[in-house]
Amino acid sequence: MPFELQWAVEERVAGLEALLGRVCEACFQLEGVENAGMTVRIASAEEVRGLNRTMRGIDRETDVLSFPGAAFRPGRTAGMDPARVRRLYDPSLGWRNLGDCVISLSRAREQAREYGHSLARELGYLTAHSAFHLMGYDHETPKDRAAMRQMEERAMAMASLARTEEPPMTDQQLYDLACEAMHNSYAPYSGFKVGACLLSSDGRVFQGCNIENASYGATICAERSAVSRAMMEGARSFTAIAVVGSGAQAWPCGICRQVLNEFSDGMRVICGQYGQDFEVVPLAELLPHSFGPEHLGVQEDGHGK
Ligand code: THU
Protein backbone atom coordinates (compact mmCIF):
# COMPACT_ATOMS: atom_id res chain seq x y z
CA MET A 1 0.00 0.00 0.00
CA PRO A 2 1.49 3.38 -0.94
CA PHE A 3 1.26 4.58 2.61
CA GLU A 4 3.17 3.90 5.78
CA LEU A 5 1.61 4.05 9.21
CA GLN A 6 3.88 4.58 12.22
CA TRP A 7 2.61 4.21 15.75
CA ALA A 8 4.55 6.37 18.21
CA VAL A 9 2.00 5.76 20.95
CA GLU A 10 1.10 2.55 22.74
CA GLU A 11 -2.58 2.63 21.95
CA ARG A 12 -3.91 1.27 18.67
CA VAL A 13 -7.01 2.39 16.82
CA ALA A 14 -8.71 -0.63 15.27
CA GLY A 15 -8.98 -0.70 11.49
CA LEU A 16 -7.02 2.52 11.07
CA GLU A 17 -4.49 1.19 8.58
CA ALA A 18 -7.19 0.23 6.08
CA LEU A 19 -9.13 3.47 6.59
CA LEU A 20 -6.10 5.75 6.18
CA GLY A 21 -5.01 3.69 3.18
CA ARG A 22 -8.33 4.49 1.51
CA VAL A 23 -8.10 8.17 2.43
CA CYS A 24 -4.56 8.52 1.04
CA GLU A 25 -5.48 6.71 -2.14
CA ALA A 26 -8.47 9.00 -2.64
CA CYS A 27 -6.36 12.16 -2.11
CA PHE A 28 -3.64 11.16 -4.58
CA GLN A 29 -6.15 9.92 -7.11
CA LEU A 30 -8.12 13.18 -6.97
CA GLU A 31 -4.95 15.17 -7.55
CA GLY A 32 -3.96 12.84 -10.37
CA VAL A 33 -0.57 11.84 -8.97
CA GLU A 34 0.37 8.23 -9.55
CA ASN A 35 2.35 5.77 -7.48
CA ALA A 36 2.46 8.32 -4.67
CA GLY A 37 2.44 7.77 -0.93
CA MET A 38 3.11 9.38 2.40
CA THR A 39 3.94 8.38 5.94
CA VAL A 40 1.48 8.99 8.75
CA ARG A 41 2.84 8.99 12.27
CA ILE A 42 0.38 8.75 15.15
CA ALA A 43 2.15 10.49 18.01
CA SER A 44 1.70 11.91 21.47
CA ALA A 45 0.73 15.55 22.06
CA GLU A 46 4.22 16.13 23.52
CA GLU A 47 5.98 14.83 20.42
CA VAL A 48 3.86 17.00 18.14
CA ARG A 49 4.47 20.05 20.31
CA GLY A 50 8.24 19.35 20.31
CA LEU A 51 8.27 19.05 16.51
CA ASN A 52 6.22 22.21 16.16
CA ARG A 53 8.79 24.02 18.30
CA THR A 54 11.96 22.66 16.71
CA MET A 55 10.81 22.58 13.07
CA ARG A 56 8.54 25.62 12.96
CA GLY A 57 9.54 27.68 15.99
CA ILE A 58 5.98 27.51 17.37
CA ASP A 59 5.90 26.25 20.94
CA ARG A 60 2.35 24.97 21.16
CA GLU A 61 0.24 21.90 20.70
CA THR A 62 -1.44 21.29 17.39
CA ASP A 63 -3.46 18.49 15.78
CA VAL A 64 -1.37 17.71 12.71
CA LEU A 65 1.98 18.69 11.19
CA SER A 66 2.96 18.15 7.57
CA PHE A 67 6.52 17.87 6.27
CA PRO A 68 6.44 17.93 2.45
CA GLY A 69 9.12 16.12 0.48
CA ALA A 70 9.00 18.82 -2.18
CA ALA A 71 8.06 22.48 -2.40
CA PHE A 72 5.81 23.26 -5.35
CA ARG A 73 5.92 26.69 -6.91
CA PRO A 74 3.39 29.19 -5.52
CA GLY A 75 -0.05 28.60 -6.91
CA ARG A 76 0.89 25.14 -8.18
CA THR A 77 0.09 21.74 -6.72
CA ALA A 78 1.50 18.26 -7.25
CA GLY A 79 -0.88 17.40 -10.07
CA MET A 80 0.46 20.34 -12.11
CA ASP A 81 4.08 19.33 -11.69
CA PRO A 82 4.50 15.63 -12.51
CA ALA A 83 8.26 16.00 -13.11
CA ARG A 84 8.74 17.30 -9.58
CA VAL A 85 6.62 14.43 -8.20
CA ARG A 86 8.65 11.84 -10.15
CA ARG A 87 11.83 13.01 -8.42
CA LEU A 88 10.29 12.00 -5.08
CA TYR A 89 10.58 8.31 -5.96
CA ASP A 90 12.04 6.36 -3.07
CA PRO A 91 13.40 2.98 -4.23
CA SER A 92 13.30 1.53 -0.71
CA LEU A 93 9.54 2.21 -0.53
CA GLY A 94 8.77 1.55 -4.19
CA TRP A 95 6.69 4.73 -4.46
CA ARG A 96 7.00 8.50 -4.61
CA ASN A 97 7.09 9.74 -1.07
CA LEU A 98 5.31 13.08 -0.92
CA GLY A 99 6.27 13.57 2.72
CA ASP A 100 5.38 12.94 6.30
CA CYS A 101 2.38 13.73 8.43
CA VAL A 102 2.45 13.62 12.23
CA ILE A 103 -0.84 13.52 14.10
CA SER A 104 -1.42 14.11 17.80
CA LEU A 105 -3.65 11.24 18.95
CA SER A 106 -4.96 13.08 21.99
CA ARG A 107 -5.80 16.22 19.98
CA ALA A 108 -7.56 14.06 17.39
CA ARG A 109 -9.58 12.44 20.16
CA GLU A 110 -10.60 15.82 21.61
CA GLN A 111 -11.63 17.07 18.18
CA ALA A 112 -13.58 13.89 17.42
CA ARG A 113 -15.51 14.40 20.64
CA GLU A 114 -16.10 18.06 19.83
CA TYR A 115 -17.43 17.28 16.34
CA GLY A 116 -19.36 14.24 17.52
CA HIS A 117 -17.79 11.75 15.12
CA SER A 118 -15.52 8.75 15.55
CA LEU A 119 -11.82 8.98 16.29
CA ALA A 120 -11.12 6.99 13.12
CA ARG A 121 -13.02 9.57 11.06
CA GLU A 122 -11.11 12.47 12.64
CA LEU A 123 -7.78 10.72 11.98
CA GLY A 124 -8.94 10.18 8.39
CA TYR A 125 -9.78 13.85 8.00
CA LEU A 126 -6.44 15.01 9.48
CA THR A 127 -4.62 12.64 7.12
CA ALA A 128 -6.50 14.05 4.11
CA HIS A 129 -5.73 17.61 5.25
CA SER A 130 -2.06 16.75 5.51
CA ALA A 131 -1.99 14.88 2.18
CA PHE A 132 -3.17 18.03 0.40
CA HIS A 133 -0.57 20.14 2.22
CA LEU A 134 2.08 17.68 1.05
CA MET A 135 0.76 18.21 -2.49
CA GLY A 136 1.18 21.97 -2.26
CA TYR A 137 -2.22 23.11 -1.03
CA ASP A 138 -2.53 25.68 1.75
CA HIS A 139 -5.16 27.75 3.49
CA GLU A 140 -3.59 31.19 3.69
CA THR A 141 -6.21 33.01 1.65
CA PRO A 142 -9.98 32.40 1.64
CA LYS A 143 -9.73 31.24 -2.00
CA ASP A 144 -6.95 28.74 -1.23
CA ARG A 145 -8.80 27.58 1.87
CA ALA A 146 -11.96 26.92 -0.11
CA ALA A 147 -10.03 24.97 -2.77
CA MET A 148 -8.28 22.84 -0.15
CA ARG A 149 -11.49 22.23 1.75
CA GLN A 150 -13.26 21.09 -1.39
CA MET A 151 -10.54 18.57 -2.15
CA GLU A 152 -10.64 17.27 1.45
CA GLU A 153 -14.38 16.82 1.28
CA ARG A 154 -14.23 14.99 -2.03
CA ALA A 155 -11.50 12.71 -0.69
CA MET A 156 -13.45 11.94 2.48
CA ALA A 157 -16.56 11.18 0.45
CA MET A 158 -14.58 8.90 -1.84
CA ALA A 159 -13.03 7.08 1.09
CA SER A 160 -16.36 6.51 2.81
CA LEU A 161 -18.15 5.65 -0.46
CA ALA A 162 -15.75 2.81 -0.88
CA ARG A 163 -16.25 1.55 2.60
CA THR A 164 -19.03 -0.71 3.75
CA GLU A 165 -18.49 -0.61 7.47
CA GLU A 166 -15.29 0.27 9.24
CA PRO A 167 -13.34 -2.97 9.24
CA PRO A 168 -13.62 -4.43 12.72
CA MET A 169 -10.64 -5.71 14.64
CA THR A 170 -10.35 -9.44 14.04
CA ASP A 171 -10.31 -11.90 16.95
CA GLN A 172 -6.80 -12.90 15.93
CA GLN A 173 -5.60 -9.28 16.04
CA LEU A 174 -7.13 -8.78 19.49
CA TYR A 175 -5.61 -12.05 20.70
CA ASP A 176 -2.18 -11.00 19.38
CA LEU A 177 -2.47 -7.72 21.29
CA ALA A 178 -3.33 -9.70 24.46
CA CYS A 179 -0.22 -11.86 23.88
CA GLU A 180 1.87 -8.70 23.49
CA ALA A 181 0.43 -7.33 26.77
CA MET A 182 1.20 -10.61 28.57
CA HIS A 183 4.90 -9.86 28.31
CA ASN A 184 4.44 -6.92 30.69
CA SER A 185 2.90 -9.14 33.37
CA TYR A 186 4.26 -8.85 36.91
CA ALA A 187 3.72 -12.36 38.30
CA PRO A 188 6.69 -13.36 40.49
CA TYR A 189 4.46 -15.30 42.93
CA SER A 190 2.34 -17.51 40.69
CA GLY A 191 4.58 -17.38 37.63
CA PHE A 192 1.28 -17.33 35.68
CA LYS A 193 1.40 -14.44 33.24
CA VAL A 194 -1.84 -13.10 31.82
CA GLY A 195 -2.42 -10.56 29.05
CA ALA A 196 -5.70 -8.99 27.99
CA CYS A 197 -6.96 -6.69 25.28
CA LEU A 198 -10.35 -4.97 25.35
CA LEU A 199 -12.13 -3.69 22.24
CA SER A 200 -14.38 -0.71 22.92
CA SER A 201 -17.63 -0.13 21.04
CA ASP A 202 -16.00 2.83 19.28
CA GLY A 203 -13.15 0.66 17.99
CA ARG A 204 -10.37 1.50 20.41
CA VAL A 205 -8.24 -1.17 22.06
CA PHE A 206 -6.85 -1.27 25.59
CA GLN A 207 -4.26 -3.74 26.81
CA GLY A 208 -3.71 -5.00 30.35
CA CYS A 209 -1.63 -7.53 32.28
CA ASN A 210 -1.83 -9.10 35.72
CA ILE A 211 -0.07 -7.24 38.53
CA GLU A 212 0.70 -9.42 41.55
CA ASN A 213 1.56 -8.30 45.04
CA ALA A 214 3.47 -9.64 48.06
CA SER A 215 0.13 -9.33 49.81
CA TYR A 216 -1.48 -11.84 47.44
CA GLY A 217 -5.01 -10.49 47.72
CA ALA A 218 -3.87 -7.13 46.36
CA THR A 219 -3.28 -8.73 42.96
CA ILE A 220 -5.01 -7.16 39.96
CA CYS A 221 -6.00 -9.41 37.06
CA ALA A 222 -5.12 -8.56 33.47
CA GLU A 223 -8.77 -7.95 32.54
CA ARG A 224 -9.29 -5.40 35.28
CA SER A 225 -5.98 -3.71 34.52
CA ALA A 226 -7.24 -3.28 30.90
CA VAL A 227 -10.55 -1.93 32.22
CA SER A 228 -8.69 0.66 34.35
CA ARG A 229 -6.78 1.86 31.35
CA ALA A 230 -9.92 2.10 29.25
CA MET A 231 -11.82 4.05 31.91
CA MET A 232 -9.12 6.71 31.99
CA GLU A 233 -9.46 7.15 28.23
CA GLY A 234 -13.21 7.61 28.54
CA ALA A 235 -14.24 4.22 27.10
CA ARG A 236 -17.29 2.77 28.86
CA SER A 237 -18.56 -0.09 26.72
CA PHE A 238 -16.81 -3.02 25.13
CA THR A 239 -17.71 -5.56 22.49
CA ALA A 240 -14.86 -8.03 23.06
CA ILE A 241 -11.95 -8.96 25.26
CA ALA A 242 -9.07 -11.29 24.46
CA VAL A 243 -7.35 -13.00 27.39
CA VAL A 244 -4.27 -15.19 27.23
CA GLY A 245 -2.52 -17.15 30.01
CA SER A 246 1.07 -18.34 29.99
CA GLY A 247 0.49 -21.71 31.65
CA ALA A 248 -3.13 -22.53 30.79
CA GLN A 249 -6.14 -21.09 29.01
CA ALA A 250 -6.94 -18.01 31.08
CA TRP A 251 -10.70 -17.96 31.55
CA PRO A 252 -11.62 -14.73 33.37
CA CYS A 253 -12.02 -15.28 37.10
CA GLY A 254 -15.37 -14.62 38.79
CA ILE A 255 -14.50 -11.09 39.87
CA CYS A 256 -13.38 -10.17 36.36
CA ARG A 257 -16.55 -11.64 34.81
CA GLN A 258 -18.58 -9.39 37.11
CA VAL A 259 -16.46 -6.31 36.32
CA LEU A 260 -16.63 -6.97 32.55
CA ASN A 261 -20.40 -7.44 32.78
CA GLU A 262 -20.71 -3.86 34.08
CA PHE A 263 -19.40 -2.49 30.76
CA SER A 264 -20.50 -5.20 28.35
CA ASP A 265 -21.93 -4.30 24.96
CA GLY A 266 -22.69 -7.90 23.97
CA MET A 267 -19.12 -8.72 24.93
CA ARG A 268 -17.38 -11.77 23.47
CA VAL A 269 -14.52 -13.41 25.35
CA ILE A 270 -11.62 -14.63 23.21
CA CYS A 271 -9.61 -16.87 25.43
CA GLY A 272 -6.57 -19.12 25.06
CA GLN A 273 -3.22 -20.36 26.25
CA TYR A 274 -0.11 -18.65 24.91
CA GLY A 275 1.12 -20.29 21.72
CA GLN A 276 -2.13 -22.20 21.19
CA ASP A 277 -5.50 -21.62 19.57
CA PHE A 278 -8.21 -19.58 21.24
CA GLU A 279 -11.93 -20.14 21.88
CA VAL A 280 -14.63 -17.49 21.64
CA VAL A 281 -17.55 -17.47 24.10
CA PRO A 282 -20.11 -14.75 24.88
CA LEU A 283 -19.60 -13.20 28.31
CA ALA A 284 -23.31 -13.82 28.96
CA GLU A 285 -22.55 -17.54 28.80
CA LEU A 286 -19.72 -17.24 31.31
CA LEU A 287 -21.90 -15.22 33.66
CA PRO A 288 -25.51 -16.33 33.27
CA HIS A 289 -28.32 -14.64 35.23
CA SER A 290 -25.93 -11.79 35.92
CA PHE A 291 -26.58 -8.92 38.25
CA GLY A 292 -25.76 -5.62 36.56
CA PRO A 293 -26.20 -1.86 36.50
CA GLU A 294 -29.72 -2.19 35.04
CA HIS A 295 -30.91 -3.81 38.29
CA LEU A 296 -29.99 -0.64 40.15
CA GLY A 297 -31.57 1.69 37.63
CA VAL A 298 -28.26 2.78 36.12
CA GLN A 299 -28.51 3.55 32.43
CA GLU A 300 -26.10 2.62 29.67
CA ASP A 301 -24.47 6.06 29.76
CA GLY A 302 -23.61 5.54 33.44
CA HIS A 303 -26.28 7.90 34.77
CA GLY A 304 -28.11 6.88 37.91
CA LYS A 305 -31.77 7.13 38.78
N1 THU B 1 -5.35 -13.87 36.67
C1 THU B 1 -5.73 -12.93 35.76
O1 THU B 1 -4.96 -12.02 35.45
N2 THU B 1 -6.98 -13.00 35.21
C2 THU B 1 -7.90 -13.94 35.55
O2 THU B 1 -9.05 -13.79 35.20
C3 THU B 1 -7.46 -15.13 36.31
C4 THU B 1 -6.22 -14.94 37.11
C5 THU B 1 -4.01 -13.76 37.27
C6 THU B 1 -4.03 -13.28 38.69
C7 THU B 1 -2.75 -13.86 39.24
O3 THU B 1 -1.71 -12.94 39.01
C8 THU B 1 -2.50 -15.09 38.41
O4 THU B 1 -3.38 -15.01 37.30
C9 THU B 1 -2.76 -16.40 39.17
O5 THU B 1 -4.00 -16.36 39.81
XYZ file of C-alpha atoms and ligand atoms in Angstrom:
321
model
C 0.000 0.000 0.000
C 1.491 3.385 -0.937
C 1.258 4.582 2.609
C 3.167 3.896 5.777
C 1.614 4.052 9.213
C 3.876 4.577 12.220
C 2.612 4.207 15.752
C 4.554 6.369 18.205
C 1.996 5.757 20.953
C 1.102 2.547 22.741
C -2.577 2.633 21.945
C -3.914 1.267 18.666
C -7.009 2.392 16.817
C -8.712 -0.631 15.272
C -8.975 -0.699 11.493
C -7.020 2.517 11.068
C -4.490 1.188 8.575
C -7.195 0.235 6.077
C -9.134 3.470 6.585
C -6.103 5.751 6.176
C -5.008 3.694 3.176
C -8.331 4.489 1.508
C -8.099 8.173 2.433
C -4.556 8.518 1.035
C -5.476 6.708 -2.145
C -8.467 9.004 -2.637
C -6.362 12.157 -2.106
C -3.639 11.160 -4.578
C -6.147 9.922 -7.108
C -8.119 13.182 -6.966
C -4.949 15.171 -7.547
C -3.962 12.838 -10.372
C -0.571 11.843 -8.971
C 0.372 8.231 -9.551
C 2.348 5.772 -7.481
C 2.462 8.318 -4.675
C 2.440 7.771 -0.932
C 3.106 9.378 2.404
C 3.941 8.376 5.943
C 1.484 8.988 8.747
C 2.835 8.994 12.271
C 0.378 8.749 15.154
C 2.153 10.488 18.008
C 1.699 11.914 21.469
C 0.729 15.547 22.060
C 4.221 16.133 23.520
C 5.975 14.830 20.425
C 3.858 17.002 18.142
C 4.468 20.051 20.306
C 8.235 19.347 20.312
C 8.271 19.047 16.509
C 6.218 22.214 16.158
C 8.791 24.017 18.298
C 11.963 22.662 16.705
C 10.810 22.576 13.075
C 8.539 25.615 12.956
C 9.540 27.685 15.994
C 5.978 27.514 17.368
C 5.899 26.251 20.938
C 2.353 24.974 21.160
C 0.243 21.905 20.701
C -1.439 21.291 17.391
C -3.456 18.493 15.784
C -1.374 17.712 12.712
C 1.975 18.685 11.189
C 2.959 18.151 7.567
C 6.518 17.866 6.268
C 6.436 17.931 2.452
C 9.123 16.120 0.481
C 9.005 18.822 -2.178
C 8.063 22.483 -2.402
C 5.812 23.261 -5.349
C 5.923 26.686 -6.906
C 3.388 29.191 -5.520
C -0.053 28.602 -6.914
C 0.893 25.136 -8.182
C 0.091 21.739 -6.719
C 1.499 18.256 -7.248
C -0.877 17.399 -10.072
C 0.456 20.339 -12.114
C 4.075 19.334 -11.687
C 4.503 15.629 -12.513
C 8.265 16.001 -13.105
C 8.737 17.304 -9.579
C 6.625 14.425 -8.196
C 8.655 11.843 -10.154
C 11.826 13.012 -8.422
C 10.295 12.002 -5.079
C 10.578 8.308 -5.962
C 12.045 6.357 -3.071
C 13.402 2.983 -4.227
C 13.302 1.526 -0.712
C 9.541 2.212 -0.525
C 8.766 1.554 -4.188
C 6.691 4.735 -4.461
C 6.997 8.505 -4.614
C 7.086 9.744 -1.068
C 5.313 13.075 -0.917
C 6.265 13.568 2.719
C 5.375 12.937 6.301
C 2.384 13.726 8.431
C 2.454 13.625 12.233
C -0.836 13.521 14.102
C -1.423 14.109 17.802
C -3.648 11.244 18.952
C -4.962 13.083 21.991
C -5.799 16.216 19.978
C -7.561 14.061 17.387
C -9.579 12.437 20.157
C -10.596 15.819 21.609
C -11.632 17.069 18.178
C -13.578 13.890 17.417
C -15.510 14.397 20.645
C -16.102 18.059 19.832
C -17.429 17.279 16.345
C -19.358 14.239 17.521
C -17.792 11.749 15.124
C -15.520 8.753 15.545
C -11.819 8.983 16.291
C -11.122 6.993 13.117
C -13.015 9.573 11.060
C -11.105 12.473 12.639
C -7.782 10.717 11.984
C -8.941 10.182 8.395
C -9.778 13.855 8.000
C -6.438 15.015 9.476
C -4.617 12.644 7.116
C -6.502 14.050 4.111
C -5.731 17.608 5.253
C -2.061 16.746 5.512
C -1.991 14.880 2.179
C -3.174 18.026 0.401
C -0.567 20.139 2.225
C 2.083 17.677 1.045
C 0.765 18.210 -2.485
C 1.180 21.968 -2.262
C -2.225 23.113 -1.033
C -2.525 25.682 1.752
C -5.160 27.746 3.490
C -3.585 31.186 3.692
C -6.208 33.011 1.649
C -9.979 32.398 1.637
C -9.730 31.235 -2.003
C -6.952 28.735 -1.229
C -8.802 27.580 1.873
C -11.956 26.919 -0.114
C -10.034 24.967 -2.770
C -8.284 22.840 -0.155
C -11.491 22.232 1.753
C -13.265 21.095 -1.394
C -10.539 18.566 -2.152
C -10.643 17.267 1.445
C -14.379 16.818 1.277
C -14.232 14.989 -2.028
C -11.501 12.706 -0.689
C -13.451 11.938 2.480
C -16.560 11.183 0.451
C -14.582 8.902 -1.840
C -13.032 7.078 1.093
C -16.356 6.507 2.808
C -18.149 5.652 -0.457
C -15.748 2.810 -0.879
C -16.251 1.546 2.604
C -19.028 -0.713 3.746
C -18.487 -0.611 7.472
C -15.294 0.267 9.243
C -13.345 -2.968 9.238
C -13.616 -4.433 12.718
C -10.637 -5.706 14.639
C -10.355 -9.439 14.035
C -10.312 -11.898 16.947
C -6.798 -12.904 15.931
C -5.596 -9.280 16.036
C -7.127 -8.781 19.488
C -5.613 -12.048 20.696
C -2.184 -11.005 19.379
C -2.466 -7.723 21.289
C -3.334 -9.700 24.456
C -0.221 -11.862 23.882
C 1.866 -8.704 23.489
C 0.426 -7.334 26.767
C 1.196 -10.608 28.565
C 4.896 -9.864 28.310
C 4.440 -6.922 30.693
C 2.902 -9.143 33.365
C 4.263 -8.845 36.905
C 3.722 -12.358 38.304
C 6.686 -13.358 40.495
C 4.463 -15.304 42.934
C 2.336 -17.509 40.686
C 4.578 -17.376 37.626
C 1.279 -17.328 35.682
C 1.402 -14.444 33.245
C -1.841 -13.095 31.820
C -2.424 -10.562 29.054
C -5.699 -8.994 27.991
C -6.964 -6.687 25.278
C -10.349 -4.972 25.346
C -12.134 -3.694 22.242
C -14.379 -0.707 22.921
C -17.628 -0.134 21.044
C -16.002 2.833 19.277
C -13.153 0.661 17.992
C -10.374 1.503 20.413
C -8.235 -1.174 22.061
C -6.851 -1.266 25.589
C -4.265 -3.741 26.815
C -3.713 -4.998 30.354
C -1.628 -7.525 32.280
C -1.832 -9.097 35.723
C -0.072 -7.240 38.530
C 0.695 -9.424 41.547
C 1.557 -8.299 45.036
C 3.471 -9.640 48.055
C 0.134 -9.327 49.814
C -1.478 -11.835 47.442
C -5.010 -10.486 47.723
C -3.874 -7.125 46.361
C -3.277 -8.729 42.956
C -5.010 -7.159 39.959
C -6.004 -9.412 37.058
C -5.115 -8.563 33.471
C -8.773 -7.952 32.538
C -9.286 -5.396 35.278
C -5.982 -3.709 34.520
C -7.240 -3.278 30.901
C -10.551 -1.928 32.221
C -8.695 0.664 34.353
C -6.781 1.864 31.354
C -9.920 2.096 29.246
C -11.820 4.054 31.908
C -9.120 6.706 31.994
C -9.463 7.151 28.229
C -13.207 7.613 28.540
C -14.241 4.218 27.101
C -17.288 2.771 28.859
C -18.562 -0.093 26.723
C -16.813 -3.019 25.131
C -17.714 -5.565 22.488
C -14.859 -8.033 23.061
C -11.947 -8.959 25.261
C -9.066 -11.294 24.456
C -7.347 -12.998 27.393
C -4.266 -15.188 27.234
C -2.524 -17.153 30.006
C 1.070 -18.343 29.986
C 0.488 -21.712 31.654
C -3.128 -22.530 30.793
C -6.144 -21.087 29.011
C -6.942 -18.007 31.083
C -10.698 -17.955 31.553
C -11.616 -14.728 33.367
C -12.021 -15.276 37.101
C -15.368 -14.621 38.786
C -14.495 -11.089 39.873
C -13.378 -10.172 36.359
C -16.546 -11.643 34.807
C -18.579 -9.387 37.106
C -16.456 -6.306 36.319
C -16.626 -6.970 32.553
C -20.397 -7.438 32.777
C -20.709 -3.864 34.078
C -19.396 -2.490 30.759
C -20.504 -5.202 28.351
C -21.928 -4.299 24.957
C -22.686 -7.902 23.967
C -19.125 -8.722 24.931
C -17.378 -11.766 23.470
C -14.516 -13.409 25.350
C -11.617 -14.629 23.210
C -9.608 -16.875 25.434
C -6.566 -19.116 25.064
C -3.218 -20.357 26.254
C -0.113 -18.653 24.913
C 1.122 -20.286 21.717
C -2.129 -22.198 21.194
C -5.502 -21.620 19.572
C -8.213 -19.576 21.245
C -11.927 -20.141 21.875
C -14.628 -17.490 21.639
C -17.545 -17.471 24.101
C -20.108 -14.747 24.876
C -19.605 -13.198 28.307
C -23.310 -13.816 28.955
C -22.549 -17.536 28.804
C -19.720 -17.241 31.311
C -21.901 -15.221 33.661
C -25.514 -16.326 33.269
C -28.324 -14.640 35.235
C -25.930 -11.792 35.916
C -26.578 -8.915 38.246
C -25.763 -5.625 36.563
C -26.198 -1.858 36.502
C -29.715 -2.195 35.042
C -30.907 -3.808 38.286
C -29.993 -0.641 40.150
C -31.572 1.695 37.630
C -28.260 2.780 36.118
C -28.514 3.550 32.426
C -26.099 2.624 29.669
C -24.467 6.058 29.759
C -23.612 5.539 33.436
C -26.276 7.896 34.765
C -28.114 6.877 37.913
C -31.769 7.128 38.784
N -5.348 -13.872 36.671
C -5.730 -12.928 35.763
O -4.958 -12.020 35.451
N -6.975 -12.998 35.209
C -7.902 -13.943 35.554
O -9.050 -13.793 35.203
C -7.461 -15.131 36.308
C -6.222 -14.935 37.111
C -4.010 -13.758 37.271
C -4.035 -13.277 38.693
C -2.753 -13.858 39.240
O -1.713 -12.938 39.012
C -2.500 -15.090 38.412
O -3.378 -15.011 37.299
C -2.755 -16.396 39.172
O -3.996 -16.355 39.807
